CSV table of C-alpha atoms in Angstrom, one decimal:
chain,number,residue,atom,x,y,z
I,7,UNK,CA,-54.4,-117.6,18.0
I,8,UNK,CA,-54.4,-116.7,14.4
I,9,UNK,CA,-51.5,-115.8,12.5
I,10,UNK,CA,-50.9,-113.0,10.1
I,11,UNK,CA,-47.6,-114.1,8.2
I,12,UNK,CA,-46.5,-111.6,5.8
I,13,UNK,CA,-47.6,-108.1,4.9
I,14,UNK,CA,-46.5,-105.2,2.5
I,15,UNK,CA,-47.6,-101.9,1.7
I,16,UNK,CA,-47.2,-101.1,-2.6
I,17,UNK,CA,-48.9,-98.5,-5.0
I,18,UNK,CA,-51.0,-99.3,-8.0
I,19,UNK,CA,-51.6,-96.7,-10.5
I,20,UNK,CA,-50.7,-94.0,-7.2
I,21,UNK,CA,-54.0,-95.4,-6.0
I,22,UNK,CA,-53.0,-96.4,-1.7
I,23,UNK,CA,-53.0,-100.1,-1.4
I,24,UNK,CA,-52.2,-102.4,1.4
I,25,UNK,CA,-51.5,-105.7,1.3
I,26,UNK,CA,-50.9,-109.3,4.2
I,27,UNK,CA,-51.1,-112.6,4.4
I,28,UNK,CA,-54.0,-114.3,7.3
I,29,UNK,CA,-54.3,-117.9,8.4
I,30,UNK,CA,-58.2,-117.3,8.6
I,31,UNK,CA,-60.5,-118.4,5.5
I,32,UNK,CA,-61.8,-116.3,3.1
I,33,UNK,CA,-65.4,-116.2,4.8
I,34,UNK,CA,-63.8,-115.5,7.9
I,35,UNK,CA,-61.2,-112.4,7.0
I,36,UNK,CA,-64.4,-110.7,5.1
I,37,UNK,CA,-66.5,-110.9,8.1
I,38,UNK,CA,-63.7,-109.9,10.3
I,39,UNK,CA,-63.3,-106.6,7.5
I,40,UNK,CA,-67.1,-106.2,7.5
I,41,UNK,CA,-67.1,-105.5,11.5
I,42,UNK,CA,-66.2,-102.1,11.2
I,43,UNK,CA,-66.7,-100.9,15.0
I,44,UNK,CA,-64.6,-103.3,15.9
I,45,UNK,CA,-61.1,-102.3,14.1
I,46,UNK,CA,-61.9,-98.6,12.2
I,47,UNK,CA,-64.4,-96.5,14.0
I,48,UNK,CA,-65.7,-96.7,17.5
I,49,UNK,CA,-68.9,-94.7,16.2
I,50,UNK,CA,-70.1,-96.7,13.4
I,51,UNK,CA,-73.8,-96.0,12.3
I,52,UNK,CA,-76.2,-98.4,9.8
I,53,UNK,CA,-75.1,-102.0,8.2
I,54,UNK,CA,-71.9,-103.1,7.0
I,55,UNK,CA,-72.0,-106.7,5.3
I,56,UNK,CA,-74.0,-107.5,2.3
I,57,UNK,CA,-74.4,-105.1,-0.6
I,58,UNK,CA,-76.5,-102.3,-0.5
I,59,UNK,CA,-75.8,-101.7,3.1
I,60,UNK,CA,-74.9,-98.4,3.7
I,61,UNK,CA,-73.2,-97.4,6.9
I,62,UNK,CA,-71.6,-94.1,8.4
I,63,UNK,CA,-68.0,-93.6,10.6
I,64,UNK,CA,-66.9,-91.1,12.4
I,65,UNK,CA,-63.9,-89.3,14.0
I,66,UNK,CA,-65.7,-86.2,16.1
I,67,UNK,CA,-66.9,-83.5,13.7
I,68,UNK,CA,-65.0,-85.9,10.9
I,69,UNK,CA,-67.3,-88.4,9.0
I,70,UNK,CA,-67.9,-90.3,6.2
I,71,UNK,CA,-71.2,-92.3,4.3
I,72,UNK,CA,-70.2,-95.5,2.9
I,73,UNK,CA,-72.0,-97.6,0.7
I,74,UNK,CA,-71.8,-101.5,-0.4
I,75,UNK,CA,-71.8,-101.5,-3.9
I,76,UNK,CA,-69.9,-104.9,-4.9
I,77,UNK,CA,-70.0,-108.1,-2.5
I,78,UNK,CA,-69.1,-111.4,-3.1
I,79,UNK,CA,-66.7,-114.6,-1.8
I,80,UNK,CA,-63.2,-112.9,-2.8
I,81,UNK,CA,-64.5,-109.2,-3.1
I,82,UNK,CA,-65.7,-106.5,-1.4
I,83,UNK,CA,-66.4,-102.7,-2.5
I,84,UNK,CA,-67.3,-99.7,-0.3
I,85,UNK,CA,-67.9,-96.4,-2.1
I,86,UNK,CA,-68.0,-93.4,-0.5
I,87,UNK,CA,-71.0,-91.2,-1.3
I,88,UNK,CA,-70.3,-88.4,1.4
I,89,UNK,CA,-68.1,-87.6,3.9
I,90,UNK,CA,-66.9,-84.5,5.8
I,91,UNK,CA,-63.2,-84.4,6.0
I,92,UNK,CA,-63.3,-81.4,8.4
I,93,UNK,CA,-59.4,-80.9,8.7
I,94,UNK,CA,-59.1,-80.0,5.0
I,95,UNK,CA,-59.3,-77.6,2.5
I,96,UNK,CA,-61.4,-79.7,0.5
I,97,UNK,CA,-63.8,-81.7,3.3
I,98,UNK,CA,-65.3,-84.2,0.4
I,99,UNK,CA,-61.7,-85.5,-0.9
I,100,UNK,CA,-63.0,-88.7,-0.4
I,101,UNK,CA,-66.2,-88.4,-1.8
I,102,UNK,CA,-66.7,-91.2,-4.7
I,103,UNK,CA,-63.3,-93.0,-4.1
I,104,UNK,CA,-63.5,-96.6,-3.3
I,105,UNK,CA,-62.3,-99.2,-0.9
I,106,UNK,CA,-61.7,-102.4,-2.8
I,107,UNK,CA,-61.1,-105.7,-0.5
I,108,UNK,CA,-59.4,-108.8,-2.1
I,109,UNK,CA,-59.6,-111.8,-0.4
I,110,UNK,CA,-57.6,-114.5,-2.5
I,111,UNK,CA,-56.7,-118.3,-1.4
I,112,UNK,CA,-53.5,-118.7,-0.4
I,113,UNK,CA,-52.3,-122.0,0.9
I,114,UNK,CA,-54.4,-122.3,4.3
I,115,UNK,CA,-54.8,-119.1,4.8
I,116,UNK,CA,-56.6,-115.8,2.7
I,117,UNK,CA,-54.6,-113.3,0.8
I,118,UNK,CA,-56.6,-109.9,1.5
I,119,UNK,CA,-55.3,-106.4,-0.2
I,120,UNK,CA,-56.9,-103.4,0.1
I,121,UNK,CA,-56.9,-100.7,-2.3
I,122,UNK,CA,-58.4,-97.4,-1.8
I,123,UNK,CA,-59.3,-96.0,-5.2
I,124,UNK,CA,-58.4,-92.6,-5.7
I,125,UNK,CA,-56.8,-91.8,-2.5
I,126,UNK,CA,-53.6,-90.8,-4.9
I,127,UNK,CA,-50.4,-88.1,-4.0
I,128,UNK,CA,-52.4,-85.2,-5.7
I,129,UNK,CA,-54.5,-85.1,-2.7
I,130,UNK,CA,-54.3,-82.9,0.1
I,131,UNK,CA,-54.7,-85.6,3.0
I,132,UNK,CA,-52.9,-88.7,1.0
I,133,UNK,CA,-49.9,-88.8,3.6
I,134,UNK,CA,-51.8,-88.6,6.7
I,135,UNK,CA,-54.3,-90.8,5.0
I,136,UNK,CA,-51.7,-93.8,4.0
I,137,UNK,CA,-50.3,-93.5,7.4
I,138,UNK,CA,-54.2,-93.8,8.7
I,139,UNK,CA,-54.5,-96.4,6.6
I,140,UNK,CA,-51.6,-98.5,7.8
I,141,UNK,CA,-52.4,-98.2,11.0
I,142,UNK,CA,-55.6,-99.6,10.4
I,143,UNK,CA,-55.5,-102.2,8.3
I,144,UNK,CA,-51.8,-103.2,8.7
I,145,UNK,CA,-52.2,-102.8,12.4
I,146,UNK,CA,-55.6,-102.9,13.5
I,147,UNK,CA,-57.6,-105.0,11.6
I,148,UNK,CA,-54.8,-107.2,11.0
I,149,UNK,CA,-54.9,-107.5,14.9
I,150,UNK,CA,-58.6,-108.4,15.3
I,151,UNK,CA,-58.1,-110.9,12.7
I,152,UNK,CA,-55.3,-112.4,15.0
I,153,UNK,CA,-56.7,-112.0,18.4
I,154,UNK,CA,-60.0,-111.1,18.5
I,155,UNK,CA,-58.8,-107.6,19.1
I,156,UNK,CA,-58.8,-104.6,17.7
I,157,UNK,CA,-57.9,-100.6,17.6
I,158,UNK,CA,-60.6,-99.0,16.5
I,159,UNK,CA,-60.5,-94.9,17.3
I,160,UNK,CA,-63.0,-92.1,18.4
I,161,UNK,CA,-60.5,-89.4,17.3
I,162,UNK,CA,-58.3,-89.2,14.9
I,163,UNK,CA,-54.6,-89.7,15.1
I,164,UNK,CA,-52.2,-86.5,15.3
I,165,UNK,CA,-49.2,-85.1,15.8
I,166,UNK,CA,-47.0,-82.2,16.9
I,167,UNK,CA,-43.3,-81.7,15.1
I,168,UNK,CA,-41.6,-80.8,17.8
I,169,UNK,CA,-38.3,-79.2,16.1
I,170,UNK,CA,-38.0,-82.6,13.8
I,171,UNK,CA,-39.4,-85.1,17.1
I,172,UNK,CA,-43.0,-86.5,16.4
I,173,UNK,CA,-44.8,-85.5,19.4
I,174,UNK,CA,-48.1,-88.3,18.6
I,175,UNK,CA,-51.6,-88.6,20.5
I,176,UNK,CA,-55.1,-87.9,19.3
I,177,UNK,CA,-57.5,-85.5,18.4
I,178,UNK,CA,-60.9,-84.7,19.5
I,179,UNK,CA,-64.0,-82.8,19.0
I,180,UNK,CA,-65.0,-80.7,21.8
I,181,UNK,CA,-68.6,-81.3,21.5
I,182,UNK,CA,-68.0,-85.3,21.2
I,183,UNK,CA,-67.8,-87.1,25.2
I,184,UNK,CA,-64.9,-86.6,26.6
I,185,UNK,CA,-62.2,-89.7,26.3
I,186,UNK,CA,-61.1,-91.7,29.0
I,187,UNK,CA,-58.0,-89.3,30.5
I,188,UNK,CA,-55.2,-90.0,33.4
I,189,UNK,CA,-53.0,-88.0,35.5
I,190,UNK,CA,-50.1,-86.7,33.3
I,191,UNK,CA,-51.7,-86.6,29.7
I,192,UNK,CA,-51.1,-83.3,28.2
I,193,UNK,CA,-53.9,-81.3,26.6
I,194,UNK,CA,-53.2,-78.6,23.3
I,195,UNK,CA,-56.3,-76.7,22.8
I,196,UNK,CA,-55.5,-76.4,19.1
I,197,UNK,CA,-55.5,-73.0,17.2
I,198,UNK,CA,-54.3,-74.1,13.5
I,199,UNK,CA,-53.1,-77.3,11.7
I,200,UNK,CA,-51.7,-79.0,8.8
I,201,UNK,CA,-54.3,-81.6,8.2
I,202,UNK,CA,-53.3,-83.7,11.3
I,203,UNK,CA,-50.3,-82.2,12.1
I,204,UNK,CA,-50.9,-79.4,14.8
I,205,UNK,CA,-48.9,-75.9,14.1
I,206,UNK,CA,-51.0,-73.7,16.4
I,207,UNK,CA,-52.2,-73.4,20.4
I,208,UNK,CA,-54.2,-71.6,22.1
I,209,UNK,CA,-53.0,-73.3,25.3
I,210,UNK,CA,-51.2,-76.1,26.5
I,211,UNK,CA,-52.4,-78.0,29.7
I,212,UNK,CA,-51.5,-80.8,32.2
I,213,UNK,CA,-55.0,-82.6,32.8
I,214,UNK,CA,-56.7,-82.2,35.8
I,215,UNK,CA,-60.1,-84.3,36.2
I,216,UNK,CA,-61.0,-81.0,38.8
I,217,UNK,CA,-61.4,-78.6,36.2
I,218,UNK,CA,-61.7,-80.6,33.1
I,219,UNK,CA,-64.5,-79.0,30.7
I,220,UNK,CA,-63.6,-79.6,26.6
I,221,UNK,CA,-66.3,-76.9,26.6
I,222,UNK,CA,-64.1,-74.1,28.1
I,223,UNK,CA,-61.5,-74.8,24.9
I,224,UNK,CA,-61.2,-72.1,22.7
I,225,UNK,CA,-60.8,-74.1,19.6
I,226,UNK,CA,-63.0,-76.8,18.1
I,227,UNK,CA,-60.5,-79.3,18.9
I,228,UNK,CA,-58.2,-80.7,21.3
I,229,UNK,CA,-55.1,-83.0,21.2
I,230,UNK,CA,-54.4,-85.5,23.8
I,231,UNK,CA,-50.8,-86.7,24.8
I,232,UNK,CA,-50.2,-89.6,26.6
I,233,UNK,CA,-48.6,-89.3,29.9
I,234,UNK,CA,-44.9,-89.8,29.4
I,235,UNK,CA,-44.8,-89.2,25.4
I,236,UNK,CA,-44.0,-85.3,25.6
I,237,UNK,CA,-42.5,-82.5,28.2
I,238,UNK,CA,-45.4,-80.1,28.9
I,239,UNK,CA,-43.1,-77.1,29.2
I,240,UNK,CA,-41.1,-78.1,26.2
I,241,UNK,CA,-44.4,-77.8,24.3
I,242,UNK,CA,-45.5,-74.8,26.4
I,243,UNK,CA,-42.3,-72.7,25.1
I,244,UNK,CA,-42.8,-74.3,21.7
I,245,UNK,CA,-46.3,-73.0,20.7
I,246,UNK,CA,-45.0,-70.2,23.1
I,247,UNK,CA,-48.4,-70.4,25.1
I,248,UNK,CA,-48.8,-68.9,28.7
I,249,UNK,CA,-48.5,-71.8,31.2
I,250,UNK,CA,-51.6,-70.8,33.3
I,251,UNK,CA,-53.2,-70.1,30.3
């Protein structure tokens, strides 16, 4: 099994940046970083290795076109040329930032940091985004690098502030397939949010696979809980929703 021994997240000129330590060789963390579906995205679309590839991820109605610009031993570039932030005032925040990957020698092992260009504190999304990003890199990728294994989503990670306790789980498109669900997940058929925070329902929902239709949601998304994370009438009286709703 390979090891990651050290990691740190830091800020260069404001610009998000990530930063650990791999047993792997250089050629091997870059490929590892260049396997997109397997770590980021579950719904990756085009080519993702050498420059000039272009490739698109997404997150239900949430997307974004990325483009290989710079590619070499100890770099890597992706710029993004479009994308459609749909939880945000401003949908193309992203648009013509950059991911930079550095992949330096150290000891046995590769040095990688990640900076995302741009992604800064005057944007809307930067602290949902840097906590994004550590999940995926610090977590994810970090863990397919180790084991072979990683987290890559279909929605995108949310949360409900439940009177100062984060309530987390994930949020999905309604027209998208519907995830993989189990007996005590909780469903919010979401009426506003704070990018991925979640201030409004329409209803809130115990899952039943009888009557289970995304379709029949009033809003364009929905938020799953995981059985066991959260009290459904805790969050029933807390978006003060109808229980049979």
């Amino acid at each position: 099994m390979y090891l990651v021994i050290f990691q740190t997240i830091a800020s260069t000129m404001n610009n998000y940046q990530a930063l650990f330590t791999t047993k792997l060789s250089q050629a091997k963390a870059k490929d590892g970083i260049c396997r997109v579906q397997n770590w980021w995205s579950a719904d990756v679309q085009g080519h993702s290795a050498d420059a000039g590839d272009t490739f698109r991820v997404r997150f239900g109605k949430t997307w974004a076109d990325i483009r290989i610009t710079e590619e070499g031993p100890q770099r890597l570039v992706w710029t993004f040329t479009d994308c459609y932030l749909n939880l945000l005032k401003d949908p193309q925040e992203w648009k013509n930032t950059r991911v930079i990957w550095e992949l330096i020698p150290a000891g046995d092992g590769t040095e990688l940091t990640m900076t995302h260009e741009g992604l800064t504190p005057a944007l809307e999304c930067f602290e949902d985004c840097r906590q994004g990003w550590d999940f995926f890199v610090l977590s994810s990728l970090r863990q397919y690098l180790e084991t072979g294994k990683g987290l890559p989503a279909a929605g995108i990670h949310a949360r409900v502030n439940l009177n100062g306790e984060l309530i987390k789980g994930t949020l999905y498109y309604k027209q998208d397939p519907a995830p993989t669900l189990q007996a005590g997940d909780i469903l919010i058929d979401v009426k506003t949010n704070a990018v991925e925070e979640v201030t409004g329902a329409f209803a809130v929902l115990d899952y039943r696979p009888e009557n289970f239709d995304p379709q029949l949601f009033q809003g364009d998304n929905y938020m799953v809980i995981s059985a066991g994370e959260a009290d459904l009438g805790q969050l029933q009286r807390y978006f003060a929703v109808n229980p049979h709703a």
